[in-house]
Coordinates of C-alpha atoms and ligand atoms in Angstrom, one line a residue:
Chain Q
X1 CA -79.9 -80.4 -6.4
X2 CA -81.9 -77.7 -7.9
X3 CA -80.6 -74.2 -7.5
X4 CA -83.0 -71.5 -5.6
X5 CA -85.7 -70.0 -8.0
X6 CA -85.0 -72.7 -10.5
X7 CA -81.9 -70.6 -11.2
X8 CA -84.1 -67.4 -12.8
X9 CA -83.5 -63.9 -11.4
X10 CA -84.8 -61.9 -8.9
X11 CA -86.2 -58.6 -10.2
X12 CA -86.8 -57.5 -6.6
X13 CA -90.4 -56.0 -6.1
X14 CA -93.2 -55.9 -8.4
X15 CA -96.5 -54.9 -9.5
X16 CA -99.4 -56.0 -11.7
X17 CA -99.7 -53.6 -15.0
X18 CA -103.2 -52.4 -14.7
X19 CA -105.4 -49.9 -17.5
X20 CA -106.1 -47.5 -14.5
X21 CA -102.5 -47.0 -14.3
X22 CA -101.3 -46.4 -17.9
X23 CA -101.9 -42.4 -17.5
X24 CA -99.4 -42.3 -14.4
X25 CA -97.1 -44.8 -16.5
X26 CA -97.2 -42.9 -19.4
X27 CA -96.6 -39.6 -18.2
X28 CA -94.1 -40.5 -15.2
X29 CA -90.6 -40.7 -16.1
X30 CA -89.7 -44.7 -15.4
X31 CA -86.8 -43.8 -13.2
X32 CA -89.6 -42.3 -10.7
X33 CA -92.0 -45.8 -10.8
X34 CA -90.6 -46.8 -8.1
X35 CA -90.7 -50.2 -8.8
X36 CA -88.6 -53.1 -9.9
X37 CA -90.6 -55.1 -12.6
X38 CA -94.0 -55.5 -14.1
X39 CA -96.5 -58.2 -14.6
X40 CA -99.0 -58.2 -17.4
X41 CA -102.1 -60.5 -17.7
X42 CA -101.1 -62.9 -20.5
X43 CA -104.8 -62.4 -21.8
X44 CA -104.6 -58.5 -22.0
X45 CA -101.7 -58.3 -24.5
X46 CA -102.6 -61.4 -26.7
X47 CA -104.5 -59.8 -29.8
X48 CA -104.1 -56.5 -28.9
X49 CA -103.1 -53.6 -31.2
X50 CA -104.2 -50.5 -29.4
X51 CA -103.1 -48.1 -26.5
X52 CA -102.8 -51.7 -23.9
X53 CA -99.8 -52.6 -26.1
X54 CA -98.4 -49.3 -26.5
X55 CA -98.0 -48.8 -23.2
X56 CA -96.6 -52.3 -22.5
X57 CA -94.5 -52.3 -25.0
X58 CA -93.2 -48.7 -23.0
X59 CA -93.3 -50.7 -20.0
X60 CA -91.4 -53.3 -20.9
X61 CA -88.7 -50.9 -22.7
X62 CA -87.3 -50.0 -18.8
X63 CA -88.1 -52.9 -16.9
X64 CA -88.1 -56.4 -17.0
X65 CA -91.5 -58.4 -17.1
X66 CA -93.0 -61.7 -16.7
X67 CA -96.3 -63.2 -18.0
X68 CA -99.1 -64.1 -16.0
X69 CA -102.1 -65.9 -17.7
X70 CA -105.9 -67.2 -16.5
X71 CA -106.9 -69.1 -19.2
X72 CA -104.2 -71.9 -19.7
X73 CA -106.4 -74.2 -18.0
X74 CA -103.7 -76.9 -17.0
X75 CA -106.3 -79.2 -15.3
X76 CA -108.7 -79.3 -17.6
X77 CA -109.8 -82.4 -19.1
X78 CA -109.9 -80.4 -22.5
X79 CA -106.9 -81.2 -25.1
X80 CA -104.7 -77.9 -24.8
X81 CA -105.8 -75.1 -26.8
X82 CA -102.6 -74.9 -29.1
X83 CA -103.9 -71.6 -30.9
X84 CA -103.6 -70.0 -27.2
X85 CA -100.4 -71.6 -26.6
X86 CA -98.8 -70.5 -30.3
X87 CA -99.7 -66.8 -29.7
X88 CA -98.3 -67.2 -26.1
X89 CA -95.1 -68.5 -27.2
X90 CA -94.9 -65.7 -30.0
X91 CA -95.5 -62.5 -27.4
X92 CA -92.8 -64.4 -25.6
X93 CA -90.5 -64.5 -28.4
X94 CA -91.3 -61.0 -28.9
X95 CA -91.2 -59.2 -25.3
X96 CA -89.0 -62.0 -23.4
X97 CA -90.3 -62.1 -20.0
X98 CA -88.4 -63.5 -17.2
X99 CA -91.2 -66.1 -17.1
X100 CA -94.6 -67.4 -17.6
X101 CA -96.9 -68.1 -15.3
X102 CA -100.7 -69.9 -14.6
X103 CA -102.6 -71.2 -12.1
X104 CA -103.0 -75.3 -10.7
X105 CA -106.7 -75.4 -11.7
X106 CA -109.0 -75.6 -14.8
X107 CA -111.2 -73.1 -16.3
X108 CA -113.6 -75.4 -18.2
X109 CA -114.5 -78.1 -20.4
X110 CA -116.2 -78.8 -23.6
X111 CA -115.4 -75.8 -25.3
X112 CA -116.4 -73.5 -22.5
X113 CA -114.6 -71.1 -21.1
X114 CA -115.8 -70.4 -16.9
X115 CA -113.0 -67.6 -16.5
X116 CA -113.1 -68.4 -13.3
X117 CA -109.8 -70.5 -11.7
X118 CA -111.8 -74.2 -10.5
X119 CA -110.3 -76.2 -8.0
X120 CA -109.0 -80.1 -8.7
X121 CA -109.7 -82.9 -7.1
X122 CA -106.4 -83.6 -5.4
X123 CA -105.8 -87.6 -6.8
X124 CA -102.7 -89.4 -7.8
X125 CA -104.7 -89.7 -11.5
X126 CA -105.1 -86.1 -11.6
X127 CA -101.6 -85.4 -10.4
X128 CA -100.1 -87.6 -13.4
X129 CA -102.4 -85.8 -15.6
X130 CA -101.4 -82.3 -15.0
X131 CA -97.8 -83.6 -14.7
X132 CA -98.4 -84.6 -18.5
X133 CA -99.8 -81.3 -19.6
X134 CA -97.4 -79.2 -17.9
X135 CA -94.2 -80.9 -19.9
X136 CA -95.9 -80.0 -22.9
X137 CA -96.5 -76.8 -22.2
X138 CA -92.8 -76.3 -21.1
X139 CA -91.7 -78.8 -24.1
X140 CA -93.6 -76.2 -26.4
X141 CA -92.8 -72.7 -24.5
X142 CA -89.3 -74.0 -24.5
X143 CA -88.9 -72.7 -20.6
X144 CA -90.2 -73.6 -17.3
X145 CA -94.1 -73.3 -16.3
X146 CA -94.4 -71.3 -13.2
X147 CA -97.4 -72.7 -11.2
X148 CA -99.7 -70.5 -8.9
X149 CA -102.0 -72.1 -6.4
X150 CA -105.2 -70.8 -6.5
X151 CA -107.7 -70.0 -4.0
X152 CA -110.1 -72.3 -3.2
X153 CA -113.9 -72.4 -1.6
X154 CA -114.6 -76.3 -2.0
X155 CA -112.8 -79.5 -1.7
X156 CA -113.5 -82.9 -3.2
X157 CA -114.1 -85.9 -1.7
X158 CA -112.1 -87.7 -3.9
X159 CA -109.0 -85.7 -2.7
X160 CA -106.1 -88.2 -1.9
X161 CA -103.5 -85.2 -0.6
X162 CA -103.1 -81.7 0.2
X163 CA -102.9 -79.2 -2.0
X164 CA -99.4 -78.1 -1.0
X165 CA -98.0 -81.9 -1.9
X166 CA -99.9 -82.2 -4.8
X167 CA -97.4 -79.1 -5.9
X168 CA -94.9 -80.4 -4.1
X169 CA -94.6 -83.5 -6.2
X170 CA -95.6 -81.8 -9.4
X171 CA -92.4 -79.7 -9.5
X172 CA -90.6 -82.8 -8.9
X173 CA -92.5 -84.5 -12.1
X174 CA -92.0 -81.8 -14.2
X175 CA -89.1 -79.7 -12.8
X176 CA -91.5 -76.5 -12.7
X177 CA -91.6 -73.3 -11.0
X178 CA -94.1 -71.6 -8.5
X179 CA -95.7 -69.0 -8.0
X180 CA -96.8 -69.1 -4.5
X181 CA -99.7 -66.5 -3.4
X182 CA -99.6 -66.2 -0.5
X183 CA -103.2 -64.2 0.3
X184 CA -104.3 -67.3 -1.3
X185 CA -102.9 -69.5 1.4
X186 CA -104.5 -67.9 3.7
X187 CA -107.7 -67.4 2.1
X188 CA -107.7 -71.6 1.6
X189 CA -106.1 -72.7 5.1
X190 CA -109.8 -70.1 6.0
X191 CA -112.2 -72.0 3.8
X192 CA -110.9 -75.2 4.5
X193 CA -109.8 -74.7 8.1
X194 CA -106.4 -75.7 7.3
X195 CA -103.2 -74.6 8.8
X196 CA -101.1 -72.0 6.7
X197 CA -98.3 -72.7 8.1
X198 CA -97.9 -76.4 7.7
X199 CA -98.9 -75.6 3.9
X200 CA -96.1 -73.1 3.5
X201 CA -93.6 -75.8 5.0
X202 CA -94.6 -78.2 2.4
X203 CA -93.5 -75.9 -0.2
X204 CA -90.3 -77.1 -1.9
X205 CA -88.3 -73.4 -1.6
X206 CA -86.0 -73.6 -3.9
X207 CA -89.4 -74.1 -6.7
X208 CA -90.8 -70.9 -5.4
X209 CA -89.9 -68.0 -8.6
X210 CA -92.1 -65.4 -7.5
X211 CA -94.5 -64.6 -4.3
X212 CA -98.0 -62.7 -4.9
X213 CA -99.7 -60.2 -2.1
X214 CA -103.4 -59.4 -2.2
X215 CA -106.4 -58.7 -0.3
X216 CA -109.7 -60.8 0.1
X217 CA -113.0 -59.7 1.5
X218 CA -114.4 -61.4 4.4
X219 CA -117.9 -62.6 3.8
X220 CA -117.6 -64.3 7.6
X221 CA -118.4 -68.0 6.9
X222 CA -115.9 -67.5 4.0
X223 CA -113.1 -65.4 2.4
X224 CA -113.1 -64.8 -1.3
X225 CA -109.6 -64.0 -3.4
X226 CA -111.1 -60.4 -5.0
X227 CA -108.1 -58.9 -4.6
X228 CA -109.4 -55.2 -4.3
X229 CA -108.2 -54.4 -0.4
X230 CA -104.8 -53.8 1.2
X231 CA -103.3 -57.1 2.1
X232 CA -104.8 -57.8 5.4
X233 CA -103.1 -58.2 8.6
X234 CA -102.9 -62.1 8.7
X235 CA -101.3 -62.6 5.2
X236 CA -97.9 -60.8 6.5
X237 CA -96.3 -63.1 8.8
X238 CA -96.9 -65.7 6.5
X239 CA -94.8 -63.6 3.6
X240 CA -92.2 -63.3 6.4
X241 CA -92.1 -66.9 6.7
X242 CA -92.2 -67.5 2.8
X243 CA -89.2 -65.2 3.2
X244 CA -87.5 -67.2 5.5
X245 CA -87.8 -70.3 3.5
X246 CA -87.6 -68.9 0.0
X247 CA -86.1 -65.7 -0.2
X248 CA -84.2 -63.3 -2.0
X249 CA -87.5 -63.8 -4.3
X250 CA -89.6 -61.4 -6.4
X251 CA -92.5 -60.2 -4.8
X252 CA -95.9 -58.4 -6.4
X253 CA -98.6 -56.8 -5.1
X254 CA -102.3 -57.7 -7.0
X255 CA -104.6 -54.9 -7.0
X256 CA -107.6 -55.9 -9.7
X257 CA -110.8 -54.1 -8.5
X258 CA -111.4 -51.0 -6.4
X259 CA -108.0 -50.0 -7.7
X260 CA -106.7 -47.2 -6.0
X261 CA -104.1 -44.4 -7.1
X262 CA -100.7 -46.0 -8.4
X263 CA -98.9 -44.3 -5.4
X264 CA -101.2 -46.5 -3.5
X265 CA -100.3 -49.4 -4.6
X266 CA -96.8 -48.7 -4.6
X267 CA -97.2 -47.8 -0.8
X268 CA -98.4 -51.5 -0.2
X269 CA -95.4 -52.9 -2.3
X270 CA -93.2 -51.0 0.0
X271 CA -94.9 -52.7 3.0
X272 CA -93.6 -56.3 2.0
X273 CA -89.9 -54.5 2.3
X274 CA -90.4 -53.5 5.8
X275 CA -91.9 -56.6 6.9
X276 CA -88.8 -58.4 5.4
X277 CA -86.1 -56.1 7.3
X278 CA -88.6 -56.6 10.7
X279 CA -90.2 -53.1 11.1
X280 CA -93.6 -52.3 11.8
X281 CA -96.1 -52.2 9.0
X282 CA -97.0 -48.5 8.8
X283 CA -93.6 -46.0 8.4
Chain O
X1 CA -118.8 -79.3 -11.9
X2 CA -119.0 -77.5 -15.1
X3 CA -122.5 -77.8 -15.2
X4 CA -123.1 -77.2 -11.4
X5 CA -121.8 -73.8 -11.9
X6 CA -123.0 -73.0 -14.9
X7 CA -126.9 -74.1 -14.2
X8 CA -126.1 -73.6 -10.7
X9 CA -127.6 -77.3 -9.4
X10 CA -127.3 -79.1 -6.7
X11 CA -127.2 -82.2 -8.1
X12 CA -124.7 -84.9 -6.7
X13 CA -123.0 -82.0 -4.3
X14 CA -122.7 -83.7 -1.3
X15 CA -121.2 -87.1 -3.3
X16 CA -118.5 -84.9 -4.3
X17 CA -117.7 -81.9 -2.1
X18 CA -116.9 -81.5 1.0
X19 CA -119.3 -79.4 3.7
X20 CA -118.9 -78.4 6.6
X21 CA -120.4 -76.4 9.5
X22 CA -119.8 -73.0 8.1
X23 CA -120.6 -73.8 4.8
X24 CA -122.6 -77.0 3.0
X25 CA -121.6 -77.9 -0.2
X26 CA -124.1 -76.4 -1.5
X27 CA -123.2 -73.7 -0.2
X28 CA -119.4 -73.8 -1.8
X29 CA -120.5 -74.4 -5.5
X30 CA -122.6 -71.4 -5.1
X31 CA -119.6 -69.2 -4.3
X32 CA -118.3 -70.4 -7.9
X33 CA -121.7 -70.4 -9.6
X34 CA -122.2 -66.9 -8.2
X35 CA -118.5 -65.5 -9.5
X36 CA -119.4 -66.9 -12.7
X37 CA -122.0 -65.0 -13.7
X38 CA -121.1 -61.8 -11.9
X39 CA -117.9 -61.3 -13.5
X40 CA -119.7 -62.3 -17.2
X41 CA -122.1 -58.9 -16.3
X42 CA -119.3 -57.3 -15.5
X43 CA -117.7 -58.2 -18.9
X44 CA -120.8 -56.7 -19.9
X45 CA -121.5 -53.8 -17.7
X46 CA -117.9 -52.3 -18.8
X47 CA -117.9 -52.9 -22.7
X48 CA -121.4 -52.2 -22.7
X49 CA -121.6 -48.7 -20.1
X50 CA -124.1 -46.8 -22.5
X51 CA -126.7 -49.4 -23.0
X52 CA -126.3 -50.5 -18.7
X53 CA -127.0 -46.7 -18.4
X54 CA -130.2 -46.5 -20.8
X55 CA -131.4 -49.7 -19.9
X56 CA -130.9 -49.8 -16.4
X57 CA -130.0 -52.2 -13.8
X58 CA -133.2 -54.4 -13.7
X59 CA -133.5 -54.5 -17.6
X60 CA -129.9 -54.8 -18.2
X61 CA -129.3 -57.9 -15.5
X62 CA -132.4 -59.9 -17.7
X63 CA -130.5 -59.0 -20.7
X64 CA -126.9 -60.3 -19.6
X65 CA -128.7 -63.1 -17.5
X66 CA -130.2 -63.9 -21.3
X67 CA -126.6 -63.7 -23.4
X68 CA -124.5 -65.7 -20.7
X69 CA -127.2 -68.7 -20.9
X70 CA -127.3 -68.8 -24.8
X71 CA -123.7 -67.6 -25.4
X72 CA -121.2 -69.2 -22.4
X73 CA -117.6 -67.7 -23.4
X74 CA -115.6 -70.4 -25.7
X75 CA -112.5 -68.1 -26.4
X76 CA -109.3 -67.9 -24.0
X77 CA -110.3 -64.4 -23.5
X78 CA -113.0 -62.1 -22.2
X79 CA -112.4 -59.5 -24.9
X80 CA -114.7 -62.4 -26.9
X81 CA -117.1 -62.9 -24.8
X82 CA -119.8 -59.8 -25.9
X83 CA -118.8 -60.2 -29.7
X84 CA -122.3 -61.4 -30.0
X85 CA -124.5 -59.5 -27.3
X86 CA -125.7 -56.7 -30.3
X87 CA -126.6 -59.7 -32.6
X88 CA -128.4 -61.7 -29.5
X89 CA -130.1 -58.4 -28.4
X90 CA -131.6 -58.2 -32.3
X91 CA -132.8 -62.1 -32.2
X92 CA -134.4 -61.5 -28.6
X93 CA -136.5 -58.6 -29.6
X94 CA -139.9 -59.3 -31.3
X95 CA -139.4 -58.5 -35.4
X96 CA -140.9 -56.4 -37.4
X97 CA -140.4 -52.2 -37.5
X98 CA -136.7 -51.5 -37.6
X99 CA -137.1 -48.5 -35.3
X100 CA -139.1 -49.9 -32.6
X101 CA -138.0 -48.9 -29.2
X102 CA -137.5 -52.3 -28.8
X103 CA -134.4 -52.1 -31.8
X104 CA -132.6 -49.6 -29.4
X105 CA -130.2 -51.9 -27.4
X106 CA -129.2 -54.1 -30.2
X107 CA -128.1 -50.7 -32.3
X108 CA -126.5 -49.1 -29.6
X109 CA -124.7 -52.5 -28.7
X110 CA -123.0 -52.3 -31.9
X111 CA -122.0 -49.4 -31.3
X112 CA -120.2 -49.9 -28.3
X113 CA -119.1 -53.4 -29.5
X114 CA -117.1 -51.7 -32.4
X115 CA -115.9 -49.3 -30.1
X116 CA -114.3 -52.0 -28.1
X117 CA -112.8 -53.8 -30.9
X118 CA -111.3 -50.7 -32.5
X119 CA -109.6 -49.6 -29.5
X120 CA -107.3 -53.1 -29.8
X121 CA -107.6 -53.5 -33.7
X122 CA -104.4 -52.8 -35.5
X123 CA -103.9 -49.3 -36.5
X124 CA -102.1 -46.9 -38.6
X125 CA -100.4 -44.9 -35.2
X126 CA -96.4 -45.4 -35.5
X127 CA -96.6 -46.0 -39.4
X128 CA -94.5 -43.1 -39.4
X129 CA -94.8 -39.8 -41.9
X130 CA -94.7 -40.9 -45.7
X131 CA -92.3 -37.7 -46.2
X132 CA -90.2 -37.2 -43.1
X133 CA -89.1 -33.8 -42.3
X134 CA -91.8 -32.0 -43.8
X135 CA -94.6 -30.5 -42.0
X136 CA -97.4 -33.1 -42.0
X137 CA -100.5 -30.5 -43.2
X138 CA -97.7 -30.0 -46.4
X139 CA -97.3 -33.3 -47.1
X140 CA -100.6 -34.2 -46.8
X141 CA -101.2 -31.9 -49.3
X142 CA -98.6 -33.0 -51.5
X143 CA -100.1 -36.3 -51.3
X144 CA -103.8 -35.4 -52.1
X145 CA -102.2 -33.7 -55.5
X146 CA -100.0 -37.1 -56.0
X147 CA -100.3 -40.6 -56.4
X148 CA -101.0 -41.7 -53.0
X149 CA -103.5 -44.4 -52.8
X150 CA -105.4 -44.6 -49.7
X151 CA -106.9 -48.3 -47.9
X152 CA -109.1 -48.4 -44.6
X153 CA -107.3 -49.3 -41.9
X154 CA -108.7 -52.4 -39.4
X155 CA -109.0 -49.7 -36.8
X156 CA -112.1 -48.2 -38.6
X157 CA -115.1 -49.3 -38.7
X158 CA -118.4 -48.9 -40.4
X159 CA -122.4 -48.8 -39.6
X160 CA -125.5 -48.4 -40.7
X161 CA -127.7 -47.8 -38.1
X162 CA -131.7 -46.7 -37.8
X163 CA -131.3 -44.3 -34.8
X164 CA -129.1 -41.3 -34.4
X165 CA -127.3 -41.6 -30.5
X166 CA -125.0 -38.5 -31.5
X167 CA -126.8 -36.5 -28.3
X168 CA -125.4 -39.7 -25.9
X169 CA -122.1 -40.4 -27.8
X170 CA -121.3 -36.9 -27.6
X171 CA -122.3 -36.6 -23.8
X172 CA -121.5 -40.2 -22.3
X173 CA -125.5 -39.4 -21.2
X174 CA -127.7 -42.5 -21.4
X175 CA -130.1 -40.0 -23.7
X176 CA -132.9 -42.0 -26.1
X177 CA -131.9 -42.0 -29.7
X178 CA -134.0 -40.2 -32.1
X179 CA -135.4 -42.4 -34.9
X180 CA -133.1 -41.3 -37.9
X181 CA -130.8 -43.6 -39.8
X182 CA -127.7 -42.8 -39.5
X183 CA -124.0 -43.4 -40.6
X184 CA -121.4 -43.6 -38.4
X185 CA -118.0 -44.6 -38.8
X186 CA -116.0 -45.9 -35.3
X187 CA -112.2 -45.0 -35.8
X188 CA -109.3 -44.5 -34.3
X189 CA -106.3 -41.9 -34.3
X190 CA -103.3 -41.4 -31.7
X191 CA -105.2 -44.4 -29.5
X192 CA -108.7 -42.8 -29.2
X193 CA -111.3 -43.8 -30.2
X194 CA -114.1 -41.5 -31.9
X195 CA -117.6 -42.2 -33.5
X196 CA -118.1 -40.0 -36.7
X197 CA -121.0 -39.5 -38.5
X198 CA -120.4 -39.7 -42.2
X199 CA -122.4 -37.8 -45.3
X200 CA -124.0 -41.1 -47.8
X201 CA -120.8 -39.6 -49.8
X202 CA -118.0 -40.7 -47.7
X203 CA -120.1 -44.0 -46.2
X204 CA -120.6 -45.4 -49.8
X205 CA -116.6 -43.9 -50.8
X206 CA -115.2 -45.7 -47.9
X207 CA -117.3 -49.2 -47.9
X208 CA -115.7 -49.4 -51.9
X209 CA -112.3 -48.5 -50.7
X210 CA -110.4 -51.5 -50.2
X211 CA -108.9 -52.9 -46.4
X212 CA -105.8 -54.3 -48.2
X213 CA -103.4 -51.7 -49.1
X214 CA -101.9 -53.6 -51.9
X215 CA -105.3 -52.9 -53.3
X216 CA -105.6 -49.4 -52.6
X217 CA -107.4 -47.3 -54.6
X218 CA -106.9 -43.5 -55.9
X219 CA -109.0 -40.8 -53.9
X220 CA -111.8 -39.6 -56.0
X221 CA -111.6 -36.4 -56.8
X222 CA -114.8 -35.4 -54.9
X223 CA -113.5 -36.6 -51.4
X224 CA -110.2 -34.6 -51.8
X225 CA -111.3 -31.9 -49.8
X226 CA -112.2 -34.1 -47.1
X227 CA -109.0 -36.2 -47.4
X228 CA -107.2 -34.6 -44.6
X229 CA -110.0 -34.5 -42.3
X230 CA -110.5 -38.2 -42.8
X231 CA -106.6 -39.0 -42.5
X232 CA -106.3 -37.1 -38.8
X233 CA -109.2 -38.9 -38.0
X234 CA -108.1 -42.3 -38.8
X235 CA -111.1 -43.2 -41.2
X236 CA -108.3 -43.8 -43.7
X237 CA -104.8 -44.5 -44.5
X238 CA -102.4 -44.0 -47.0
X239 CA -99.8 -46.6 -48.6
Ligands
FE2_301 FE1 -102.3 -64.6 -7.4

């Protein structure tokens, strides 16, 4: 039986460490953040020496961290890029997050990198595939890969499940974690017409380490995961029910473009508490 | 799909992604294709801000459009990805006089390239005072009368360069270069990052000084003066 949150912590409520923030970070004493833990894009710290690391390393001084990368590219085709994975495993050694995350997807093949988080065909081949690279990741990082699902815009044809088994049954391969978005839920169950609901309920809970909160933009046919809006109306039920099923677990807020004031941001953060004790959105 | 989104064809589409009525599948590679090379000109548009700004939008886009075909990133991180954009912008412009108009965006491309990669090179903040205690104008002092041997840290950077953009770097202003050659070294101090135009003196005294400070060399008498000057601003360190 596998113990809620794989056994790991729950830091409470979180936020993604952003550039446009550093200035408040830097010059607000830590006990006045107002918040419980920090996530850093894997990609920003790795092979940096200047002010970025400075300020993390600050950051990571009075609160307790986790690692979130885009480049990992656990779908891909591509043998894994070790060089990636040693420098990954060092900056763990070095700041010890609480975990490490990426995202059920790849990013390209041949050498090139897309930056961009590309869906998977859904099949039982590509399920033992990614079941493969993810115990060698974890074999190598010596800890549990946490697993985001991504938002999506296409599906294949070839698809043989839904994306919310297709996790499912990887955690049960591989004993990894999850980190369930849930903006992305909804901005999928959209594109796709699919229930959020039913894909939630497919979750295995006690997998789920940590919950992101974002908001898309609405381009009307479609909704894309730009994640430079409040979270929107729809997405906060569905964190109640996440709650529900998976809770006490460490929630974050991501804020990457359009980013407004820290205080801002913050103010969002707050919003997942009150939907969690059943108050109204607004204070 | 690699090549869908990165040519942004059509080809095989429908045999491999679902459509529907709200959007073909067409349509849905687009929405990746499209995300793929915005966020590359973005990439570009924020290490690049001076060049966008003297360039413009229309000549800028043709530029980036240009890089991200010939150049698609290969490196786990974006901070790669424009490491060649000043080289590119050189190759792409027709040869000949090295202070063409048409030389502009390559220089100034370096410029801001170096600028990027010395703001997350490794540097000399933290090293710590080399006499604790005493007041650092005093001990730098001390040191320019001693034995201190001095090495260039990675965090500064030199170039040779046919135009002088002091008026922009000074004002952030996408103002035209004037065609005079120019030294300039990029360095950093307490995590900013400043672009210093050097005498031929210090260029040539820093390109012999040595990057490995078991290798470091004794300041020339000549630059003493200038020793402090160059320590504050990061141009140099000492073992
Ligand atoms: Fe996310």
């Amino acid at each position: 039986m596998t113990q809620p949150r794989l056994g790991l912590p729950n830091p409470g409520d979180g936020l993604g460490l952003r550039e446009e923030h550093f200035p408040h970070l830097m010059s607000t004493p830590p006990e006045n953040w107002g918040v419980d833990w920090f996530e850093a894009i894997t990609e920003n710290l790795l092979d940096n020496h200047g002010w970025g690391m400075r300020v993390f390393e600050h950051v990571a001084a009075h609160r307790p961290v986790v690692f979130h990368g885009v480049s990992l590219s656990i779908g891909s085709t591509a043998p894994l890029d070790l060089a990636y994975l040693g420098k990954l495993r060092d900056l763990a050694e070095r700041f010890r997050p609480l975990w490490i995350s990426d995202h059920l997807c790849w990013t390209g093949v041949q050498g090139v990198n897309s930056h961009d988080l590309l869906p998977l065909p859904l099949t039982e081949a590509a399920l033992a595939h990614v079941a493969d690279r993810v115990r060698a990741v974890q074999d190598f990082l010596g800890r549990p890969l946490i697993v985001e699902n991504p938002s999506t815009y296409l599906e294949f044809r070839a698809s043989q499940m839904p994306e919310a088994e297709f996790l499912a049954r990887l955690c049960e391969r591989t004993g990894c974690g999850l980190l369930l978005d849930v903006n992305n839920v909804h901005v999928s169950s959209f594109n796709h017409a699919l229930d959020p609901l039913e894909y939630l309920d497919a979750i295995p809970a006690e997998h789920v380490v940590q919950v992101h909160l974002a908001g898309p933009s609405d381009h009307g046919t479609h909704l894309i995961d730009t994640h430079d809006a409040p979270v929107p109306d729809a997405v906060w039920p569905l964190y109640a029910h996440v709650w529900q099923r998976c809770g006490p677990v460490a929630t974050m807020v991501e804020w990457d473009a359009n980013i407004p004031a820290f205080d801002v941001v913050a103010a969002e953060l707050a919003k997942a508490r009150r939907v969690r004790e059943g108050l109204p959105l607004a204070a | 799909m690699q090549e869908a989104i990165l040519a942004a064809s059509d080809q095989g589409a429908r045999d491999h992604v679902r459509g529907d009525n709200r959007l073909t599948a067409e349509d849905r590679i687009h929405i990746y294709a499209r995300s793929y090379r915005q966020r590359l000109v973005e990439c570009l548009e924020s290490e690049y801000p001076l060049l966008a700004g003297l360039a413009g939008p229309t000549a800028f886009q043709l530029f980036a459009q240009g890089y991200i075909a010939a150049y698609p990133s290969r490196s786990y991180t974006l901070y790669d990805f424009g490491a060649r954009f000043a080289d590119w912008l050189d190759a792409a412009r027709p040869p000949g006089n090295p202070q063409a108009v048409e030389a502009i965006p390559g220089a100034l491309a370096r410029i801001e390239r170096t600028r990027a990669e010395v703001h997350r090179a490794r540097g000399v903040e933290g090293a710590g005072p080399a006499w604790p205690g005493i007041d650092p104008a005093i001990a730098e002092l001390l040191a320019m009368a001693g034995t201190r041997r001095f090495y260039r840290p990675d965090s500064m950077r030199l170039l040779a360069l046919p135009f002088d953009f002091s008026e922009m770097l000074a004002g952030g202003e996408p103002i035209p270069p004037r065609p005079d050659p120019t030294l300039l070294a990029v360095a950093r101090a307490n995590y900013r990052v400043s672009c210093l135009p050097l005498e031929p003196w210090q260029y040539d005294w820093l390109v012999l000084l040595p990057d490995d400070p078991a290798q470091a060399v004794p300041a020339d008498a000549a630059v003493a003066n200038w020793l402090p000057f160059a320590v504050a601003q990061g141009l140099v360190a000492s073992v």
